[in-house]
Coordinates of C-alpha atoms and ligand atoms in Angstrom, one line a residue:
X1 CA -65.7 17.5 11.6
X2 CA -62.3 19.0 10.7
X3 CA -61.6 17.1 7.5
X4 CA -63.6 14.9 5.2
X5 CA -61.3 12.8 3.1
X6 CA -62.8 9.7 1.5
X7 CA -60.9 6.5 0.7
X8 CA -61.4 7.2 -3.0
X9 CA -59.3 10.3 -2.9
X10 CA -56.9 9.0 -0.2
X11 CA -54.4 7.8 -2.8
X12 CA -54.1 11.3 -4.1
X13 CA -53.3 12.5 -0.6
X14 CA -50.7 9.9 0.1
X15 CA -48.4 9.8 -2.9
X16 CA -47.3 6.3 -3.8
X17 CA -43.7 7.1 -3.0
X18 CA -44.7 7.8 0.6
X19 CA -46.5 4.5 1.1
X20 CA -43.4 2.9 2.7
X21 CA -45.6 0.4 4.4
X22 CA -47.9 -1.2 1.8
X23 CA -50.4 -3.3 3.7
X24 CA -52.3 -6.1 1.8
X25 CA -54.9 -6.4 4.6
X26 CA -55.5 -7.7 8.1
X27 CA -53.8 -11.1 8.4
X28 CA -55.3 -12.2 11.7
X29 CA -56.4 -10.9 15.1
X30 CA -55.1 -12.7 18.2
X31 CA -56.9 -12.5 21.5
X32 CA -55.3 -13.7 24.8
X33 CA -58.2 -15.4 26.6
X34 CA -58.6 -17.3 29.8
X35 CA -60.1 -20.4 28.2
X36 CA -59.4 -20.6 24.5
X37 CA -61.2 -23.9 24.0
X38 CA -64.5 -22.5 25.2
X39 CA -64.0 -19.1 23.5
X40 CA -63.5 -21.0 20.2
X41 CA -66.8 -22.8 20.8
X42 CA -68.4 -19.4 21.3
X43 CA -67.0 -17.9 18.1
X44 CA -68.1 -21.1 16.2
X45 CA -71.5 -21.5 17.7
X46 CA -72.7 -17.9 18.1
X47 CA -70.7 -16.2 15.2
X48 CA -70.4 -18.9 12.6
X49 CA -66.6 -19.0 12.5
X50 CA -65.0 -22.2 11.1
X51 CA -62.3 -24.3 12.8
X52 CA -59.0 -23.9 10.8
X53 CA -55.9 -24.7 12.8
X54 CA -54.6 -25.6 16.2
X55 CA -51.3 -25.5 18.1
X56 CA -50.8 -26.8 21.6
X57 CA -49.4 -29.8 23.5
X58 CA -50.1 -32.0 20.5
X59 CA -47.9 -29.9 18.3
X60 CA -45.1 -29.6 20.8
X61 CA -46.0 -26.4 22.6
X62 CA -45.6 -26.6 26.4
X63 CA -46.8 -23.2 27.6
X64 CA -49.8 -22.2 25.4
X65 CA -52.6 -23.3 23.2
X66 CA -54.0 -21.5 20.1
X67 CA -57.2 -22.1 18.1
X68 CA -57.5 -20.5 14.7
X69 CA -61.0 -19.7 13.4
X70 CA -62.0 -18.2 10.1
X71 CA -65.1 -16.6 8.4
X72 CA -64.4 -15.5 4.9
X73 CA -61.5 -13.0 5.3
X74 CA -61.7 -12.7 9.1
X75 CA -59.2 -14.9 11.0
X76 CA -59.2 -15.0 14.8
X77 CA -56.6 -16.7 16.9
X78 CA -57.6 -17.5 20.5
X79 CA -54.6 -18.2 22.8
X80 CA -54.5 -19.3 26.4
X81 CA -51.6 -20.1 28.7
X82 CA -51.0 -23.6 30.0
X83 CA -48.6 -22.6 32.8
X84 CA -49.1 -20.2 35.8
X85 CA -46.5 -17.6 34.8
X86 CA -45.6 -15.6 31.7
X87 CA -46.7 -12.8 29.5
X88 CA -50.1 -14.3 28.5
X89 CA -51.1 -14.7 32.1
X90 CA -50.0 -11.2 32.9
X91 CA -51.9 -9.8 30.0
X92 CA -55.1 -11.7 31.0
X93 CA -54.6 -10.7 34.6
X94 CA -54.3 -7.0 33.7
X95 CA -56.8 -6.8 30.9
X96 CA -59.2 -9.7 31.0
X97 CA -59.7 -11.3 27.6
X98 CA -58.6 -8.9 24.9
X99 CA -56.8 -8.3 21.6
X100 CA -53.0 -8.7 21.8
X101 CA -52.0 -8.8 18.1
X102 CA -53.5 -7.0 15.2
X103 CA -51.5 -8.8 12.5
X104 CA -51.0 -7.1 9.1
X105 CA -50.4 -9.0 5.9
X106 CA -47.3 -7.6 4.0
X107 CA -45.1 -8.5 1.1
X108 CA -41.9 -7.8 3.0
X109 CA -41.9 -8.2 6.8
X110 CA -38.2 -7.2 7.1
X111 CA -38.7 -3.9 5.2
X112 CA -41.9 -3.2 7.2
X113 CA -39.9 -3.6 10.4
X114 CA -37.0 -1.5 9.2
X115 CA -39.3 1.3 7.9
X116 CA -41.4 1.5 11.0
X117 CA -38.7 1.2 13.6
X118 CA -36.6 3.8 11.7
X119 CA -39.5 6.1 12.1
X120 CA -39.7 5.6 15.9
X121 CA -41.8 2.4 16.4
X122 CA -40.8 0.3 19.4
X123 CA -39.7 -3.2 18.4
X124 CA -41.8 -6.1 19.6
X125 CA -40.2 -8.8 17.4
X126 CA -37.2 -8.5 15.1
X127 CA -37.7 -10.2 11.6
X128 CA -37.9 -13.9 12.3
X129 CA -38.4 -16.8 9.8
X130 CA -40.4 -19.8 10.7
X131 CA -40.6 -22.9 8.5
X132 CA -42.3 -26.2 8.3
X133 CA -43.0 -28.7 5.4
X134 CA -45.5 -26.2 3.9
X135 CA -43.0 -23.4 3.4
X136 CA -41.8 -20.4 5.3
X137 CA -43.2 -17.2 6.9
X138 CA -41.3 -14.1 7.9
X139 CA -42.7 -12.2 11.0
X140 CA -41.7 -9.0 12.6
X141 CA -43.6 -6.8 15.1
X142 CA -43.9 -3.4 16.7
X143 CA -45.7 -2.0 19.7
X144 CA -48.8 0.2 19.4
X145 CA -51.1 1.6 22.1
X146 CA -51.3 -0.1 25.5
X147 CA -49.9 -3.6 25.3
X148 CA -51.3 -4.2 21.8
X149 CA -48.9 -5.0 19.0
X150 CA -48.8 -5.2 15.3
X151 CA -47.2 -8.2 13.8
X152 CA -46.2 -8.0 10.1
X153 CA -46.8 -11.3 8.3
X154 CA -45.0 -12.2 5.0
X155 CA -46.6 -15.4 3.8
X156 CA -46.0 -15.5 0.1
X157 CA -43.8 -18.6 0.4
X158 CA -46.2 -20.5 2.6
X159 CA -49.0 -22.9 1.6
X160 CA -50.0 -24.4 4.9
X161 CA -53.3 -24.0 6.6
X162 CA -52.3 -21.0 8.8
X163 CA -48.7 -20.6 10.0
X164 CA -45.8 -22.9 10.6
X165 CA -46.2 -24.9 13.8
X166 CA -50.0 -25.2 13.4
X167 CA -51.8 -28.4 12.5
X168 CA -55.1 -28.4 10.7
X169 CA -58.0 -28.4 13.1
X170 CA -60.5 -30.9 11.7
X171 CA -63.3 -30.5 14.2
X172 CA -66.4 -32.3 12.9
X173 CA -68.6 -29.7 14.5
X174 CA -69.3 -27.0 11.9
X175 CA -71.8 -24.1 12.1
X176 CA -73.4 -22.1 9.3
X177 CA -71.7 -18.8 8.5
X178 CA -73.5 -15.7 9.6
X179 CA -72.3 -13.8 6.5
X180 CA -69.4 -11.9 8.0
X181 CA -66.9 -11.0 5.3
X182 CA -64.0 -8.9 6.4
X183 CA -62.8 -6.5 9.1
X184 CA -64.1 -3.0 8.1
X185 CA -62.2 -1.2 10.9
X186 CA -60.7 -1.7 14.3
X187 CA -61.0 0.9 17.0
X188 CA -58.5 1.6 19.7
X189 CA -59.4 3.3 23.0
X190 CA -56.5 5.4 24.4
X191 CA -56.2 7.4 27.6
X192 CA -56.9 11.1 28.3
X193 CA -55.2 13.4 25.8
X194 CA -53.5 10.5 24.0
X195 CA -55.6 10.5 20.8
X196 CA -53.3 12.9 18.9
X197 CA -50.2 11.1 20.1
X198 CA -51.4 7.8 18.6
X199 CA -52.8 9.4 15.5
X200 CA -49.4 10.9 14.9
X201 CA -47.9 7.4 15.5
X202 CA -50.0 6.0 12.7
X203 CA -49.2 8.9 10.5
X204 CA -45.5 9.1 11.1
X205 CA -44.5 5.5 11.8
X206 CA -46.9 3.7 9.5
X207 CA -47.7 6.4 6.9
X208 CA -51.4 6.5 7.6
X209 CA -53.6 9.6 6.8
X210 CA -56.4 11.0 8.8
X211 CA -59.8 10.3 7.3
X212 CA -62.1 12.1 9.7
X213 CA -62.2 13.5 13.1
X214 CA -65.1 14.0 15.6
X215 CA -64.8 16.2 18.6
X216 CA -66.7 16.2 21.8
X217 CA -69.4 18.4 20.2
X218 CA -70.1 15.7 17.7
X219 CA -69.9 12.9 20.2
X220 CA -71.5 13.9 23.4
X221 CA -74.8 13.3 25.1
X222 CA -76.2 15.2 28.1
X223 CA -73.7 13.3 30.3
X224 CA -70.7 12.0 28.6
X225 CA -68.3 12.6 25.7
X226 CA -65.5 11.2 23.7
X227 CA -63.2 12.4 20.8
X228 CA -62.3 10.3 17.8
X229 CA -60.1 10.4 14.7
X230 CA -60.0 7.8 12.0
X231 CA -56.6 6.8 10.5
X232 CA -56.3 4.9 7.3
X233 CA -53.4 3.3 5.4
X234 CA -52.7 4.3 1.7
X235 CA -55.0 1.8 0.0
X236 CA -57.8 2.3 2.5
X237 CA -57.9 -1.4 3.5
X238 CA -56.8 -0.8 7.1
X239 CA -58.8 1.7 9.1
X240 CA -58.0 2.4 12.7
X241 CA -60.2 4.9 14.5
X242 CA -58.7 6.1 17.8
X243 CA -60.9 7.3 20.7
X244 CA -60.1 9.2 23.8
X245 CA -62.4 10.2 26.7
X246 CA -63.6 13.7 26.9
X247 CA -65.0 15.7 29.9
X248 CA -68.7 15.3 30.5
X249 CA -71.0 15.5 33.5
X250 CA -70.5 11.8 34.0
X251 CA -68.0 9.1 33.2
X252 CA -67.2 8.6 29.5
X253 CA -67.6 5.1 28.1
X254 CA -64.0 5.3 27.0
X255 CA -62.9 6.0 30.6
X256 CA -65.0 3.0 31.7
X257 CA -63.2 0.9 29.1
X258 CA -59.7 2.2 30.2
X259 CA -60.6 1.5 33.9
X260 CA -61.7 -2.1 33.2
X261 CA -59.1 -2.9 30.6
X262 CA -56.4 -1.3 32.7
X263 CA -55.1 0.9 29.9
X264 CA -55.4 1.4 26.2
X265 CA -56.6 -1.4 23.9
X266 CA -58.9 -2.5 21.1
X267 CA -62.5 -1.4 21.8
X268 CA -64.3 -2.9 18.9
X269 CA -63.9 -4.7 15.6
X270 CA -66.4 -3.8 12.9
X271 CA -67.2 -6.8 10.7
X272 CA -68.7 -6.2 7.3
X273 CA -71.6 -8.1 5.8
X274 CA -73.5 -7.9 2.5
X275 CA -76.8 -8.5 4.2
X276 CA -77.0 -7.0 7.6
X277 CA -80.6 -8.2 8.2
X278 CA -79.7 -11.8 7.6
X279 CA -76.5 -11.6 9.6
X280 CA -78.0 -9.9 12.6
X281 CA -81.1 -12.2 12.5
X282 CA -78.7 -15.2 12.6
X283 CA -76.5 -13.7 15.4
X284 CA -79.5 -12.8 17.5
X285 CA -81.0 -16.3 17.0
X286 CA -77.7 -17.7 18.3
X287 CA -77.7 -15.5 21.4
X288 CA -75.5 -12.6 20.5
X289 CA -76.9 -9.5 22.4
X290 CA -77.0 -6.1 20.8
X291 CA -77.5 -2.6 22.0
X292 CA -81.0 -1.3 21.4
X293 CA -82.2 2.2 20.6
X294 CA -85.7 3.5 21.5
X295 CA -88.4 2.9 18.9
X296 CA -88.6 6.7 18.5
X297 CA -85.3 6.5 16.6
X298 CA -87.1 4.9 13.6
X299 CA -89.9 7.6 13.6
X300 CA -87.5 10.2 12.2
X301 CA -84.6 8.3 10.8
X302 CA -85.7 8.4 7.2
X303 CA -86.2 12.1 7.4
X304 CA -82.5 12.3 8.2
X305 CA -81.1 9.6 5.8
X306 CA -83.6 9.7 3.0
X307 CA -84.6 6.7 0.9
X308 CA -83.0 3.3 1.5
X309 CA -83.3 0.0 -0.3
X310 CA -84.4 -2.0 2.8
X311 CA -87.8 -2.1 4.5
X312 CA -87.6 -0.1 7.7
X313 CA -89.6 -2.7 9.7
X314 CA -87.0 -5.5 9.9
X315 CA -84.3 -2.9 10.7
X316 CA -86.5 -1.6 13.5
X317 CA -87.2 -5.1 14.8
X318 CA -83.5 -5.9 14.9
X319 CA -82.3 -2.5 16.1
X320 CA -80.1 -1.7 13.1
X321 CA -79.0 1.9 12.8
X322 CA -78.8 3.9 9.5
X323 CA -76.6 6.8 8.5
X324 CA -75.8 8.7 5.3
X325 CA -72.9 10.7 4.0
X326 CA -72.1 12.3 0.6
X327 CA -71.3 8.9 -1.0
X328 CA -74.2 6.8 0.2
X329 CA -75.6 5.2 3.3
X330 CA -74.6 2.6 5.8
X331 CA -76.4 0.2 8.2
X332 CA -74.7 -0.7 11.5
X333 CA -75.4 -2.3 14.9
X334 CA -73.2 -2.8 18.0
X335 CA -73.2 -5.7 20.4
X336 CA -73.1 -5.4 24.1
X337 CA -69.6 -6.1 25.5
X338 CA -68.8 -9.8 24.7
X339 CA -66.8 -10.2 27.9
X340 CA -67.5 -10.0 31.6
X341 CA -65.5 -6.7 31.9
X342 CA -67.2 -4.0 29.9
X343 CA -64.4 -3.7 27.4
X344 CA -64.5 -5.2 23.9
X345 CA -67.6 -5.4 21.6
X346 CA -68.3 -6.0 17.9
X347 CA -70.0 -3.8 15.3
X348 CA -71.7 -5.3 12.3
X349 CA -71.7 -2.9 9.3
X350 CA -73.1 -3.0 5.8
X351 CA -71.9 -0.2 3.6
X352 CA -74.1 1.0 0.7
X353 CA -71.7 3.5 -0.7
X354 CA -71.0 5.4 2.5
X355 CA -67.4 5.5 3.6
X356 CA -68.0 7.1 7.0
X357 CA -68.5 5.6 10.4
X358 CA -72.1 6.5 11.5
X359 CA -71.6 9.9 13.0
X360 CA -75.4 10.5 12.8
X361 CA -76.0 7.6 15.1
X362 CA -73.6 8.5 17.8
X363 CA -76.0 10.3 20.0
X364 CA -78.7 7.5 19.9
X365 CA -75.9 5.0 20.4
X366 CA -74.2 6.6 23.3
X367 CA -77.4 7.1 25.1
X368 CA -78.0 3.4 24.7
X369 CA -74.5 2.7 26.1
X370 CA -75.2 5.1 29.0
X371 CA -78.3 3.1 29.9
X372 CA -76.0 0.1 30.2
X373 CA -73.4 2.0 32.1
X374 CA -76.1 3.1 34.5
X375 CA -77.0 -0.5 35.2
X376 CA -73.3 -1.4 35.8
X377 CA -73.0 1.6 38.2
X378 CA -70.2 3.0 36.2
X379 CA -71.8 6.1 34.7
Ligands
LIG1 FE1 -67.0 1.4 14.5

């Protein structure tokens, strides 16, 4: 690990004057998917997201449909095309279902655009105002890795259910929450030797600082390897780890992702909970599939991480992993890919002081991923 900067002392590292891009949080994450109606049902039924808003033919759109779902501070937008041509179709054709927009909540979308494009960001959307009876929202956007974009959302003058143009989606079918609270971090996979380029992008263009880095000695098994650096904004609310493949005897899981996604893209979203045992129990009961580690992991884990508040037995039954750093410990678990292509997955994380990302679990975890790759014939 080359540096070990915690979010607590980040503000000392990025002087306030340099935080030219104050981010209030993640506004929403938009996925382009083949069948938004059914994907919405999956996120409701399996994950406990609630129906919030809708846009489509009924709201005057001709070419697309979007469903907005929310659980606490996590807002997902699922968008599908209604016509045979266009950028959504091309995106789905190239990548399968995947994250197109990581939208960031800002006070000033025009300034966010000016500050980032001035520092070299490629424009995706010039500052644009949209209005309806509930007020106005200013948007702007820049490109990041692959075909992924960041949209800046300024919504201080808006009181509607989501964004202008959306109608409330009053679906009578509601499911119980699974206790997911907010997006802890979102990880991007980029191509060979591109990690530093994209970390520099987040540093230079968006004013982020590097929290930690892992090299192939940290993150390698007998067969495969990857490299990773974690970039964070000034207030620590937005954390974007960036992974690249590294040389191993067999194919890196990052390379498998790049092959199937056809380029760089979002690999996983880590969703935070206050009670990982309850959350993962609920998700498993609703059919969400997780990676498992061998039972032997639990024979020695407490020697590594020391005392924890939870009983080990339910953690072992559910396959939840444990890691510790200087500030505390964390509990985490990873789903299998949630799509047909082995691309995107979710992490569930409960932090008990720790601000790190589970380095101590990487080996056990990657061996679990390799067992899956082996079955897919992509190792
Ligand atoms: Fe993660």
